[in-house]
Amino acid sequence: DGGITQSPKYLFRKEGQNVTLSCEQNLNHDAMYWYRQDPGQGLRLIYYSQIVNDFQKGDIAEGYSVSREKKESFPLTVTSAQKNPTAFYLCASSGGTAATGELFFGEGSRLTVL
Amino acid sequence: AQRVTQPEKLLSVFKGAPVELKCNYSYSGSPELFWYVQYSRQRLQLLLRHISRESIKGFTADLNKGETSFHLKKPFAQEEDSAMYYCAPKTGGGNKLTFGTGTQLKVEL
């Protein structure tokens, strides 16, 4: 079954801890993205990667880090430097035979900082 | 500053009434624009692209460069249209999109 898988769905973290969100895709897409979704603010781009071993900061990269060692995987680490990490995080991918502008999204991961 | 604006957080219409979800952008040049939709308990997905000038599920969107708008329209709303709608211009290389804040459409019986 092709698609994007995010894990975990729900995650709780204590202040001061780093946490890593997983994003895996089997669509053979070159590009992958991380967005943060907050009520009333829509989706904001954190990081994106257009090819393996390369990634760029989005609009709100501070306090986050990523890696792209494999085409299928684009994990996001929320570090203790992120001032307001409680949010819903969405991963997406694009490429292959998909139409221009078509992103395929995962189901999301909800992070709550206690 | 380049931005995309969806002025309505919530739009409530009756079934059978016309729907117009507003989107205004301030990007220079000729951006490519898209509408995405998220139905309850489903993933965010592409609804339509302005360059294809298509009608999807009865929805159309015309790019008005003079007014810098890309409003989403449907002549007769259906209950299944209730969802969150996002306007998204392409703002960088590849498929880098910037999403608006979204409009929640509620179609009432």
PDB file of C-alpha atoms in Angstrom:
ATOM      1  CA  ASP A   1       0.000   0.000   0.000  1.00  0.00           C
ATOM      2  CA  GLY A   2       1.742   3.170  -1.195  1.00  0.00           C
ATOM      3  CA  GLY A   3       1.810   6.392   0.739  1.00  0.00           C
ATOM      4  CA  ILE A   4       3.337   8.396   3.503  1.00  0.00           C
ATOM      5  CA  THR A   5       3.549   7.086   7.027  1.00  0.00           C
ATOM      6  CA  GLN A   6       4.133   9.314  10.019  1.00  0.00           C
ATOM      7  CA  SER A   7       4.851   8.036  13.496  1.00  0.00           C
ATOM      8  CA  PRO A   8       3.995   8.318  16.249  1.00  0.00           C
ATOM      9  CA  LYS A   9       0.480   9.718  15.921  1.00  0.00           C
ATOM     10  CA  TYR A  10       0.600  11.190  19.405  1.00  0.00           C
ATOM     11  CA  LEU A  11       3.665  12.114  21.398  1.00  0.00           C
ATOM     12  CA  PHE A  12       4.145  13.724  24.761  1.00  0.00           C
ATOM     13  CA  ARG A  13       7.388  15.348  25.773  1.00  0.00           C
ATOM     14  CA  LYS A  14       8.707  17.056  28.829  1.00  0.00           C
ATOM     15  CA  GLU A  15      10.214  20.487  28.484  1.00  0.00           C
ATOM     16  CA  GLY A  16      13.905  20.355  27.670  1.00  0.00           C
ATOM     17  CA  GLN A  17      13.737  17.066  25.782  1.00  0.00           C
ATOM     18  CA  ASN A  18      14.403  16.555  22.105  1.00  0.00           C
ATOM     19  CA  VAL A  19      11.967  14.407  20.166  1.00  0.00           C
ATOM     20  CA  THR A  20      12.133  12.924  16.668  1.00  0.00           C
ATOM     21  CA  LEU A  21       9.131  12.479  14.404  1.00  0.00           C
ATOM     22  CA  SER A  22       9.350   9.854  11.714  1.00  0.00           C
ATOM     23  CA  CYS A  23       8.219  10.253   8.109  1.00  0.00           C
ATOM     24  CA  GLU A  24       8.569   7.429   5.577  1.00  0.00           C
ATOM     25  CA  GLN A  25       7.308   7.279   1.994  1.00  0.00           C
ATOM     26  CA  ASN A  26       7.242   4.486  -0.562  1.00  0.00           C
ATOM     27  CA  LEU A  27       6.099   6.634  -3.464  1.00  0.00           C
ATOM     28  CA  ASN A  28       9.610   7.005  -4.860  1.00  0.00           C
ATOM     29  CA  HIS A  29       9.273  10.773  -4.539  1.00  0.00           C
ATOM     30  CA  ASP A  30      12.395  12.912  -4.584  1.00  0.00           C
ATOM     31  CA  ALA A  31      11.034  15.787  -2.504  1.00  0.00           C
ATOM     32  CA  MET A  32       9.818  15.742   1.074  1.00  0.00           C
ATOM     33  CA  TYR A  33       8.468  18.472   3.355  1.00  0.00           C
ATOM     34  CA  TRP A  34       7.626  19.152   6.974  1.00  0.00           C
ATOM     35  CA  TYR A  35       4.824  21.532   7.885  1.00  0.00           C
ATOM     36  CA  ARG A  36       3.517  22.667  11.226  1.00  0.00           C
ATOM     37  CA  GLN A  37      -0.225  23.213  11.613  1.00  0.00           C
ATOM     38  CA  ASP A  38      -1.571  25.476  14.349  1.00  0.00           C
ATOM     39  CA  PRO A  39      -5.196  26.620  14.798  1.00  0.00           C
ATOM     40  CA  GLY A  40      -5.831  29.828  12.897  1.00  0.00           C
ATOM     41  CA  GLN A  41      -2.389  29.833  11.290  1.00  0.00           C
ATOM     42  CA  GLY A  42      -2.723  27.239   8.584  1.00  0.00           C
ATOM     43  CA  LEU A  43       0.340  25.260   7.567  1.00  0.00           C
ATOM     44  CA  ARG A  44       3.808  26.708   7.905  1.00  0.00           C
ATOM     45  CA  LEU A  45       6.829  25.165   6.233  1.00  0.00           C
ATOM     46  CA  ILE A  46       9.604  24.023   8.580  1.00  0.00           C
ATOM     47  CA  TYR A  47      12.084  22.250   6.301  1.00  0.00           C
ATOM     48  CA  TYR A  48      12.058  20.691   2.880  1.00  0.00           C
ATOM     49  CA  SER A  49      14.334  18.438   0.883  1.00  0.00           C
ATOM     50  CA  GLN A  50      14.349  18.187  -2.884  1.00  0.00           C
ATOM     51  CA  ILE A  51      16.876  15.384  -3.065  1.00  0.00           C
ATOM     52  CA  VAL A  52      18.738  12.945  -0.853  1.00  0.00           C
ATOM     53  CA  ASN A  53      21.483  14.465   1.303  1.00  0.00           C
ATOM     54  CA  ASP A  54      20.177  17.989   0.742  1.00  0.00           C
ATOM     55  CA  PHE A  55      17.593  20.082   2.582  1.00  0.00           C
ATOM     56  CA  GLN A  56      16.625  23.718   3.020  1.00  0.00           C
ATOM     57  CA  LYS A  57      15.082  25.766   5.790  1.00  0.00           C
ATOM     58  CA  GLY A  58      11.498  26.789   5.433  1.00  0.00           C
ATOM     59  CA  ASP A  59       9.781  29.735   7.072  1.00  0.00           C
ATOM     60  CA  ILE A  60       9.993  28.527  10.683  1.00  0.00           C
ATOM     61  CA  ALA A  61      13.103  26.324  10.920  1.00  0.00           C
ATOM     62  CA  GLU A  62      14.403  27.642  14.246  1.00  0.00           C
ATOM     63  CA  GLY A  63      14.421  24.953  16.910  1.00  0.00           C
ATOM     64  CA  TYR A  64      14.068  22.109  14.398  1.00  0.00           C
ATOM     65  CA  SER A  65      16.515  19.867  12.570  1.00  0.00           C
ATOM     66  CA  VAL A  66      16.183  17.288   9.808  1.00  0.00           C
ATOM     67  CA  SER A  67      18.216  14.740   7.888  1.00  0.00           C
ATOM     68  CA  ARG A  68      17.736  13.113   4.497  1.00  0.00           C
ATOM     69  CA  GLU A  69      20.071  10.140   4.366  1.00  0.00           C
ATOM     70  CA  LYS A  70      17.624   7.975   2.428  1.00  0.00           C
ATOM     71  CA  LYS A  71      15.123   8.846  -0.266  1.00  0.00           C
ATOM     72  CA  GLU A  72      12.308   7.212   1.683  1.00  0.00           C
ATOM     73  CA  SER A  73      12.911   8.900   5.008  1.00  0.00           C
ATOM     74  CA  PHE A  74      12.851  12.495   6.291  1.00  0.00           C
ATOM     75  CA  PRO A  75      12.834  12.567  10.108  1.00  0.00           C
ATOM     76  CA  LEU A  76      12.194  15.800  11.977  1.00  0.00           C
ATOM     77  CA  THR A  77      13.771  16.519  15.357  1.00  0.00           C
ATOM     78  CA  VAL A  78      12.067  19.046  17.581  1.00  0.00           C
ATOM     79  CA  THR A  79      14.796  20.328  19.841  1.00  0.00           C
ATOM     80  CA  SER A  80      14.585  21.909  23.263  1.00  0.00           C
ATOM     81  CA  ALA A  81      15.355  25.217  21.556  1.00  0.00           C
ATOM     82  CA  GLN A  82      11.908  25.286  19.967  1.00  0.00           C
ATOM     83  CA  LYS A  83       9.986  27.705  22.174  1.00  0.00           C
ATOM     84  CA  ASN A  84       6.488  26.538  21.387  1.00  0.00           C
ATOM     85  CA  PRO A  85       6.669  22.945  20.136  1.00  0.00           C
ATOM     86  CA  THR A  86       3.132  21.834  20.951  1.00  0.00           C
ATOM     87  CA  ALA A  87       1.515  21.480  17.528  1.00  0.00           C
ATOM     88  CA  PHE A  88       0.326  19.157  14.800  1.00  0.00           C
ATOM     89  CA  TYR A  89       3.102  18.194  12.376  1.00  0.00           C
ATOM     90  CA  LEU A  90       2.494  17.138   8.789  1.00  0.00           C
ATOM     91  CA  CYS A  91       4.935  15.476   6.444  1.00  0.00           C
ATOM     92  CA  ALA A  92       4.469  15.499   2.667  1.00  0.00           C
ATOM     93  CA  SER A  93       6.233  14.322  -0.457  1.00  0.00           C
ATOM     94  CA  SER A  94       6.096  15.155  -4.141  1.00  0.00           C
ATOM     95  CA  GLY A  95       7.659  14.066  -7.393  1.00  0.00           C
ATOM     96  CA  GLY A  96       7.562  11.109  -9.728  1.00  0.00           C
ATOM     97  CA  THR A  97       4.507  11.127 -11.964  1.00  0.00           C
ATOM     98  CA  ALA A  98       2.525  13.372  -9.647  1.00  0.00           C
ATOM     99  CA  ALA A  99       1.265  16.630 -11.100  1.00  0.00           C
ATOM    100  CA  THR A 100       3.095  19.895 -10.477  1.00  0.00           C
ATOM    101  CA  GLY A 101       2.120  21.292  -7.096  1.00  0.00           C
ATOM    102  CA  GLU A 102       0.682  18.026  -5.841  1.00  0.00           C
ATOM    103  CA  LEU A 103       1.887  17.146  -2.387  1.00  0.00           C
ATOM    104  CA  PHE A 104       0.958  13.855  -0.753  1.00  0.00           C
ATOM    105  CA  PHE A 105       0.444  14.240   2.972  1.00  0.00           C
ATOM    106  CA  GLY A 106       0.758  11.903   5.907  1.00  0.00           C
ATOM    107  CA  GLU A 107      -1.836  11.641   8.663  1.00  0.00           C
ATOM    108  CA  GLY A 108       0.197  13.827  10.974  1.00  0.00           C
ATOM    109  CA  SER A 109       1.810  13.633  14.392  1.00  0.00           C
ATOM    110  CA  ARG A 110       0.481  15.578  17.354  1.00  0.00           C
ATOM    111  CA  LEU A 111       3.179  16.657  19.779  1.00  0.00           C
ATOM    112  CA  THR A 112       2.281  17.901  23.236  1.00  0.00           C
ATOM    113  CA  VAL A 113       4.858  19.352  25.582  1.00  0.00           C
ATOM    114  CA  LEU A 114       3.969  18.902  29.218  1.00  0.00           C
TER     115      LEU A 114
ATOM    116  CA  ALA B   1       5.949  41.071   1.639  1.00  0.00           C
ATOM    117  CA  GLN B   2       4.722  38.081  -0.283  1.00  0.00           C
ATOM    118  CA  ARG B   3       1.668  36.541   1.285  1.00  0.00           C
ATOM    119  CA  VAL B   4      -1.545  34.644   0.721  1.00  0.00           C
ATOM    120  CA  THR B   5      -4.747  35.658   2.488  1.00  0.00           C
ATOM    121  CA  GLN B   6      -7.916  33.729   3.136  1.00  0.00           C
ATOM    122  CA  PRO B   7     -10.086  36.302   4.913  1.00  0.00           C
ATOM    123  CA  GLU B   8     -12.792  33.946   6.176  1.00  0.00           C
ATOM    124  CA  LYS B   9     -12.027  31.444   8.925  1.00  0.00           C
ATOM    125  CA  LEU B  10     -15.501  29.961   8.687  1.00  0.00           C
ATOM    126  CA  LEU B  11     -18.052  30.023   5.906  1.00  0.00           C
ATOM    127  CA  SER B  12     -21.479  28.587   6.497  1.00  0.00           C
ATOM    128  CA  VAL B  13     -23.940  28.070   3.630  1.00  0.00           C
ATOM    129  CA  PHE B  14     -27.121  26.117   3.071  1.00  0.00           C
ATOM    130  CA  LYS B  15     -27.219  23.083   0.813  1.00  0.00           C
ATOM    131  CA  GLY B  16     -27.867  24.149  -2.763  1.00  0.00           C
ATOM    132  CA  ALA B  17     -26.557  27.671  -2.238  1.00  0.00           C
ATOM    133  CA  PRO B  18     -23.563  29.018  -4.174  1.00  0.00           C
ATOM    134  CA  VAL B  19     -20.170  28.908  -2.498  1.00  0.00           C
ATOM    135  CA  GLU B  20     -17.216  31.232  -2.897  1.00  0.00           C
ATOM    136  CA  LEU B  21     -14.074  30.752  -0.828  1.00  0.00           C
ATOM    137  CA  LYS B  22     -11.829  33.770  -1.147  1.00  0.00           C
ATOM    138  CA  CYS B  23      -8.088  33.775  -1.686  1.00  0.00           C
ATOM    139  CA  ASN B  24      -5.896  36.773  -2.376  1.00  0.00           C
ATOM    140  CA  TYR B  25      -2.180  36.703  -2.955  1.00  0.00           C
ATOM    141  CA  SER B  26       0.569  39.285  -3.174  1.00  0.00           C
ATOM    142  CA  TYR B  27       3.304  37.350  -4.940  1.00  0.00           C
ATOM    143  CA  SER B  28       5.097  38.965  -7.818  1.00  0.00           C
ATOM    144  CA  GLY B  29       5.179  37.505 -11.276  1.00  0.00           C
ATOM    145  CA  SER B  30       2.779  34.786 -12.303  1.00  0.00           C
ATOM    146  CA  PRO B  31       2.528  32.321  -9.459  1.00  0.00           C
ATOM    147  CA  GLU B  32       1.059  28.902  -9.823  1.00  0.00           C
ATOM    148  CA  LEU B  33      -1.858  28.505  -7.440  1.00  0.00           C
ATOM    149  CA  PHE B  34      -3.556  25.496  -5.932  1.00  0.00           C
ATOM    150  CA  TRP B  35      -6.490  24.659  -3.691  1.00  0.00           C
ATOM    151  CA  TYR B  36      -6.122  21.893  -1.134  1.00  0.00           C
ATOM    152  CA  VAL B  37      -8.932  20.316   0.888  1.00  0.00           C
ATOM    153  CA  GLN B  38      -9.077  18.355   4.119  1.00  0.00           C
ATOM    154  CA  TYR B  39     -12.265  16.408   4.799  1.00  0.00           C
ATOM    155  CA  SER B  40     -13.018  15.207   8.303  1.00  0.00           C
ATOM    156  CA  ARG B  41     -10.718  12.342   9.303  1.00  0.00           C
ATOM    157  CA  GLN B  42      -8.934  12.390   5.939  1.00  0.00           C
ATOM    158  CA  ARG B  43      -5.553  13.601   4.799  1.00  0.00           C
ATOM    159  CA  LEU B  44      -4.951  16.972   3.250  1.00  0.00           C
ATOM    160  CA  GLN B  45      -5.160  16.543  -0.519  1.00  0.00           C
ATOM    161  CA  LEU B  46      -4.954  18.540  -3.719  1.00  0.00           C
ATOM    162  CA  LEU B  47      -8.329  19.717  -5.006  1.00  0.00           C
ATOM    163  CA  LEU B  48      -7.396  21.650  -8.122  1.00  0.00           C
ATOM    164  CA  ARG B  49      -4.677  23.645  -9.905  1.00  0.00           C
ATOM    165  CA  HIS B  50      -5.258  26.910 -11.720  1.00  0.00           C
ATOM    166  CA  ILE B  51      -3.109  25.987 -14.720  1.00  0.00           C
ATOM    167  CA  SER B  52      -5.274  23.020 -15.615  1.00  0.00           C
ATOM    168  CA  ARG B  53      -8.487  25.122 -15.580  1.00  0.00           C
ATOM    169  CA  GLU B  54     -10.372  22.055 -14.437  1.00  0.00           C
ATOM    170  CA  SER B  55     -13.573  21.503 -12.497  1.00  0.00           C
ATOM    171  CA  ILE B  56     -13.211  19.050  -9.646  1.00  0.00           C
ATOM    172  CA  LYS B  57     -16.264  17.936  -7.654  1.00  0.00           C
ATOM    173  CA  GLY B  58     -18.074  20.907  -9.191  1.00  0.00           C
ATOM    174  CA  PHE B  59     -15.499  23.408  -7.928  1.00  0.00           C
ATOM    175  CA  THR B  60     -13.684  25.853 -10.190  1.00  0.00           C
ATOM    176  CA  ALA B  61     -11.122  28.553  -9.484  1.00  0.00           C
ATOM    177  CA  ASP B  62     -10.107  31.345 -11.802  1.00  0.00           C
ATOM    178  CA  LEU B  63      -6.886  33.224 -11.441  1.00  0.00           C
ATOM    179  CA  ASN B  64      -7.568  36.965 -11.638  1.00  0.00           C
ATOM    180  CA  LYS B  65      -4.205  38.647 -12.045  1.00  0.00           C
ATOM    181  CA  GLY B  66      -5.713  42.124 -11.911  1.00  0.00           C
ATOM    182  CA  GLU B  67      -7.278  41.514  -8.512  1.00  0.00           C
ATOM    183  CA  THR B  68      -4.559  39.026  -7.499  1.00  0.00           C
ATOM    184  CA  SER B  69      -7.256  36.592  -6.462  1.00  0.00           C
ATOM    185  CA  PHE B  70      -7.888  32.883  -6.859  1.00  0.00           C
ATOM    186  CA  HIS B  71     -11.326  32.359  -5.410  1.00  0.00           C
ATOM    187  CA  LEU B  72     -12.821  28.861  -5.258  1.00  0.00           C
ATOM    188  CA  LYS B  73     -16.413  28.601  -6.440  1.00  0.00           C
ATOM    189  CA  LYS B  74     -19.187  26.083  -6.669  1.00  0.00           C
ATOM    190  CA  PRO B  75     -22.700  26.926  -7.892  1.00  0.00           C
ATOM    191  CA  PHE B  76     -24.583  24.523  -5.609  1.00  0.00           C
ATOM    192  CA  ALA B  77     -23.098  23.409  -2.315  1.00  0.00           C
ATOM    193  CA  GLN B  78     -23.491  19.805  -1.180  1.00  0.00           C
ATOM    194  CA  GLU B  79     -23.275  18.449   2.338  1.00  0.00           C
ATOM    195  CA  GLU B  80     -20.154  16.458   1.428  1.00  0.00           C
ATOM    196  CA  ASP B  81     -18.358  19.710   0.582  1.00  0.00           C
ATOM    197  CA  SER B  82     -18.018  20.486   4.278  1.00  0.00           C
ATOM    198  CA  ALA B  83     -14.277  20.567   4.880  1.00  0.00           C
ATOM    199  CA  MET B  84     -11.257  22.783   5.465  1.00  0.00           C
ATOM    200  CA  TYR B  85      -9.983  24.492   2.316  1.00  0.00           C
ATOM    201  CA  TYR B  86      -6.504  25.946   1.837  1.00  0.00           C
ATOM    202  CA  CYS B  87      -5.262  28.206  -0.924  1.00  0.00           C
ATOM    203  CA  ALA B  88      -1.595  27.600  -1.736  1.00  0.00           C
ATOM    204  CA  PRO B  89       0.645  29.423  -4.184  1.00  0.00           C
ATOM    205  CA  LYS B  90       3.874  27.841  -5.314  1.00  0.00           C
ATOM    206  CA  THR B  91       6.578  30.006  -3.797  1.00  0.00           C
ATOM    207  CA  GLY B  92       9.844  28.320  -4.608  1.00  0.00           C
ATOM    208  CA  GLY B  93      11.669  25.672  -6.539  1.00  0.00           C
ATOM    209  CA  GLY B  94      10.178  22.257  -6.970  1.00  0.00           C
ATOM    210  CA  ASN B  95       6.802  22.075  -5.259  1.00  0.00           C
ATOM    211  CA  LYS B  96       7.427  24.450  -2.393  1.00  0.00           C
ATOM    212  CA  LEU B  97       3.985  25.743  -1.466  1.00  0.00           C
ATOM    213  CA  THR B  98       2.887  28.404   1.005  1.00  0.00           C
ATOM    214  CA  PHE B  99      -0.484  27.689   2.518  1.00  0.00           C
ATOM    215  CA  GLY B 100      -3.072  30.228   3.576  1.00  0.00           C
ATOM    216  CA  THR B 101      -4.701  30.058   6.987  1.00  0.00           C
ATOM    217  CA  GLY B 102      -7.619  28.062   5.623  1.00  0.00           C
ATOM    218  CA  THR B 103     -11.386  28.430   5.497  1.00  0.00           C
ATOM    219  CA  GLN B 104     -13.695  25.956   7.187  1.00  0.00           C
ATOM    220  CA  LEU B 105     -16.723  25.420   4.948  1.00  0.00           C
ATOM    221  CA  LYS B 106     -19.857  24.158   6.625  1.00  0.00           C
ATOM    222  CA  VAL B 107     -22.790  23.183   4.451  1.00  0.00           C
ATOM    223  CA  GLU B 108     -26.010  23.058   6.387  1.00  0.00           C
ATOM    224  CA  LEU B 109     -29.136  21.185   5.450  1.00  0.00           C
TER     225      LEU B 109
END
